Amino acid sequence: MNFCFRRNFKVLYDNNDFGIQHAIGGLASKPERDLLMQDFMTVETTNFPHEGSNHTPAHHYSEFKFKTYAPIAFRYFRDLFGIQPDDFLMSMCSAPLRELSNPGASGSIFYLTNDDEFIIKTVQHKEGEFLQKLLPGYYLNLDQANKSERQKTSPTYKDLDFMEHHTEGLFLEADTYNALIKTMQRDCRVLESFKIMDYSLLVGIHNLDEAQREKTEARKRTDSGQSDGDDAEGEPRKGLNRTRSINRQRLVAHSTAMESIQAESEPIDEEEDVP
């Protein structure tokens, strides 16, 4: 989506609100169908006059234009990731966006929705046109992924964070290592076909012991608020001892949208540094 004006953030947000609600609401009247190549290249421009029109509401600002890029294609992408229209509107339009303090190296500005669900990045027209040309390839890539491979993980750290938390790196079995390298080579071929030089590897690390410990501590705090604390304190601790070294059967690294790589691991004691 594109804004053809430069104004203060309050005006930008309000007009963004009008435009997104109009764009998402308009899609409800369009039947779902298979994507066509022209769906990726479509750009819809809507005028929002001050006094309103048959299709747009009246507002307190000067007339502005709102562009929606590939609306049918992005509806497909949202459906693919299980993003409901009402939830999307709630995230984007219920509260002002928060500007992130560190802009990108390109000078782009990043905004975050109030519920932390979406990041919005400003791009120049040339970059926007380039990204739009990638949509068909992006669609083919996502279309090959199953549901579990499209699930997001959090939090996300940068490379220096990884080096700080995992100074010795990650040790992989031969089969897992070979599968990871194969996936990276395949991704590089896709990026090369798009003539893209930047490549980032996203590694997901799920510490099962830590997750169980956090659940137990949360349960302990809840129980302590409902009793004197002596009985509630002992039971969660017993639960922690029982589950310290169980449920550590798989480490899953979602390396790409096309493939997830799974590796078996042996039980590890709580005291060890588990990646």
Coordinates of C-alpha atoms in Angstrom, one line a residue, residues 62-226:
S62 CA -7.7 17.1 2.4
E63 CA -8.3 14.7 -0.5
F64 CA -5.8 11.9 -0.6
K65 CA -5.1 8.8 -2.7
F66 CA -4.6 5.3 -1.4
K67 CA -2.9 2.6 -3.5
T68 CA -3.4 -1.1 -2.8
Y69 CA -0.8 -3.5 -4.4
A70 CA -1.9 -7.0 -5.5
P71 CA -5.0 -7.1 -3.2
I72 CA -6.2 -10.5 -4.4
A73 CA -2.8 -12.0 -4.0
F74 CA -2.3 -10.6 -0.5
R75 CA -5.7 -11.9 0.5
Y76 CA -4.5 -15.3 -0.5
F77 CA -1.3 -14.9 1.5
R78 CA -3.2 -13.8 4.6
D79 CA -5.5 -16.8 4.2
L80 CA -2.5 -19.1 3.8
F81 CA -1.1 -17.9 7.2
G82 CA -4.5 -18.0 8.9
I83 CA -4.8 -14.2 9.3
Q84 CA -8.5 -13.4 9.5
P85 CA -9.7 -10.1 8.0
D86 CA -11.2 -8.9 11.3
D87 CA -8.0 -9.7 13.1
F88 CA -5.9 -7.9 10.5
L89 CA -8.1 -4.8 10.7
M90 CA -7.9 -4.9 14.5
S91 CA -4.1 -5.0 14.5
M92 CA -3.7 -2.3 11.8
C93 CA -6.5 0.1 12.7
S94 CA -7.5 -0.2 16.4
A95 CA -4.5 1.8 17.7
P96 CA -1.8 4.1 16.3
L97 CA 1.4 2.4 15.0
R98 CA 4.6 2.7 17.0
E99 CA 7.7 3.9 15.1
L100 CA 10.8 1.8 15.8
S101 CA 13.8 3.8 16.9
N102 CA 16.4 2.1 14.6
P103 CA 15.7 2.7 10.9
G104 CA 17.1 0.4 8.3
A105 CA 20.3 1.1 6.4
S106 CA 18.3 2.1 3.4
G107 CA 16.6 4.9 5.3
S108 CA 13.3 3.0 5.5
I109 CA 11.1 3.6 8.5
F110 CA 9.7 0.7 10.5
Y111 CA 6.4 0.8 12.4
L112 CA 5.0 -1.8 14.7
T113 CA 1.3 -2.5 15.4
N114 CA 0.1 -2.0 18.9
D115 CA -0.4 -5.7 19.4
D116 CA 3.1 -6.5 18.0
E117 CA 1.6 -8.7 15.3
F118 CA 2.8 -6.8 12.2
I119 CA 5.8 -4.7 11.2
I120 CA 5.3 -2.0 8.5
K121 CA 8.2 -0.8 6.5
T122 CA 8.3 2.2 4.2
V123 CA 10.0 1.6 0.8
Q124 CA 10.8 3.8 -2.2
H125 CA 8.8 3.4 -5.4
K126 CA 11.6 1.5 -7.2
E127 CA 12.0 -1.0 -4.3
G128 CA 8.2 -1.4 -4.2
E129 CA 8.0 -2.3 -7.9
F130 CA 10.9 -4.7 -7.5
L131 CA 9.2 -6.5 -4.5
Q132 CA 5.9 -6.7 -6.5
K133 CA 7.8 -8.6 -9.2
L134 CA 8.9 -11.2 -6.7
L135 CA 5.3 -12.0 -5.7
P136 CA 4.8 -14.8 -8.2
G137 CA 7.9 -16.6 -7.0
Y138 CA 7.0 -16.0 -3.4
Y139 CA 3.6 -17.5 -4.1
L140 CA 5.1 -20.7 -5.7
N141 CA 7.5 -21.0 -2.7
L142 CA 4.7 -20.7 -0.1
D143 CA 2.4 -23.0 -2.1
Q144 CA 4.8 -25.8 -1.6
A145 CA 4.9 -25.4 2.2
N146 CA 2.7 -27.4 4.6
K147 CA 0.9 -25.7 7.5
S148 CA 3.5 -26.5 10.2
E149 CA 6.3 -25.1 8.1
R150 CA 4.5 -21.7 7.8
Q151 CA 4.2 -21.2 11.5
K152 CA 6.1 -18.3 13.0
T153 CA 8.6 -18.5 15.9
S154 CA 9.7 -15.9 18.4
P155 CA 11.7 -14.1 19.6
T156 CA 14.1 -13.2 16.8
Y157 CA 17.7 -12.3 17.5
K158 CA 20.4 -10.9 15.2
D159 CA 23.7 -12.6 14.5
L160 CA 25.6 -10.9 17.3
D161 CA 22.9 -12.0 19.8
F162 CA 23.3 -15.6 18.6
M163 CA 27.1 -15.4 19.0
E164 CA 26.6 -14.1 22.6
H165 CA 24.1 -16.7 23.7
H166 CA 25.6 -19.6 21.8
T167 CA 29.4 -19.0 21.8
E168 CA 30.1 -22.6 20.7
G169 CA 27.5 -22.6 17.9
L170 CA 25.1 -25.5 17.3
F171 CA 26.3 -29.1 16.9
L172 CA 24.2 -31.0 14.3
E173 CA 24.2 -34.6 13.4
A174 CA 25.4 -35.4 9.9
D175 CA 22.0 -36.0 8.4
T176 CA 20.6 -32.8 9.9
Y177 CA 23.7 -30.9 8.7
N178 CA 23.4 -32.2 5.1
A179 CA 19.7 -31.4 5.0
L180 CA 20.3 -27.9 6.2
I181 CA 23.1 -27.3 3.6
K182 CA 20.8 -28.7 0.9
T183 CA 18.0 -26.3 1.9
M184 CA 20.4 -23.3 1.9
Q185 CA 21.7 -24.2 -1.5
R186 CA 18.2 -24.5 -2.9
D187 CA 17.2 -21.1 -1.3
C188 CA 20.3 -19.5 -2.8
R189 CA 19.3 -20.7 -6.3
V190 CA 15.9 -19.1 -5.8
L191 CA 17.4 -15.8 -4.6
E192 CA 19.9 -15.9 -7.5
S193 CA 17.1 -16.2 -9.9
F194 CA 15.6 -13.0 -8.4
K195 CA 19.0 -11.4 -8.7
I196 CA 19.1 -10.8 -4.9
M197 CA 22.4 -10.7 -3.1
D198 CA 21.4 -10.5 0.6
Y199 CA 20.7 -13.7 2.3
S200 CA 19.8 -14.3 6.0
L201 CA 19.4 -17.6 7.7
L202 CA 16.7 -17.8 10.3
V203 CA 17.3 -20.6 12.9
G204 CA 14.6 -21.4 15.4
I205 CA 15.7 -22.7 18.8
H206 CA 13.1 -24.2 21.2
N207 CA 14.4 -24.9 24.7
L208 CA 11.9 -27.5 26.0
D209 CA 13.3 -27.5 29.6
E210 CA 13.1 -23.8 29.8
A211 CA 9.6 -23.7 28.5
Q212 CA 8.5 -26.3 31.0
R213 CA 10.2 -24.4 33.8
E214 CA 8.4 -21.2 32.9
K215 CA 5.1 -23.0 32.8
T216 CA 5.8 -24.5 36.3
E217 CA 6.9 -21.1 37.7
A218 CA 3.7 -19.5 36.4
R219 CA 1.6 -22.2 37.9
K220 CA 3.4 -21.8 41.2
R221 CA 2.7 -18.1 41.3
T222 CA -0.9 -18.7 40.6
D223 CA -1.2 -21.4 43.3
S224 CA 0.6 -19.3 45.8
G225 CA -2.0 -16.6 45.4
Q226 CA -4.7 -19.1 46.3

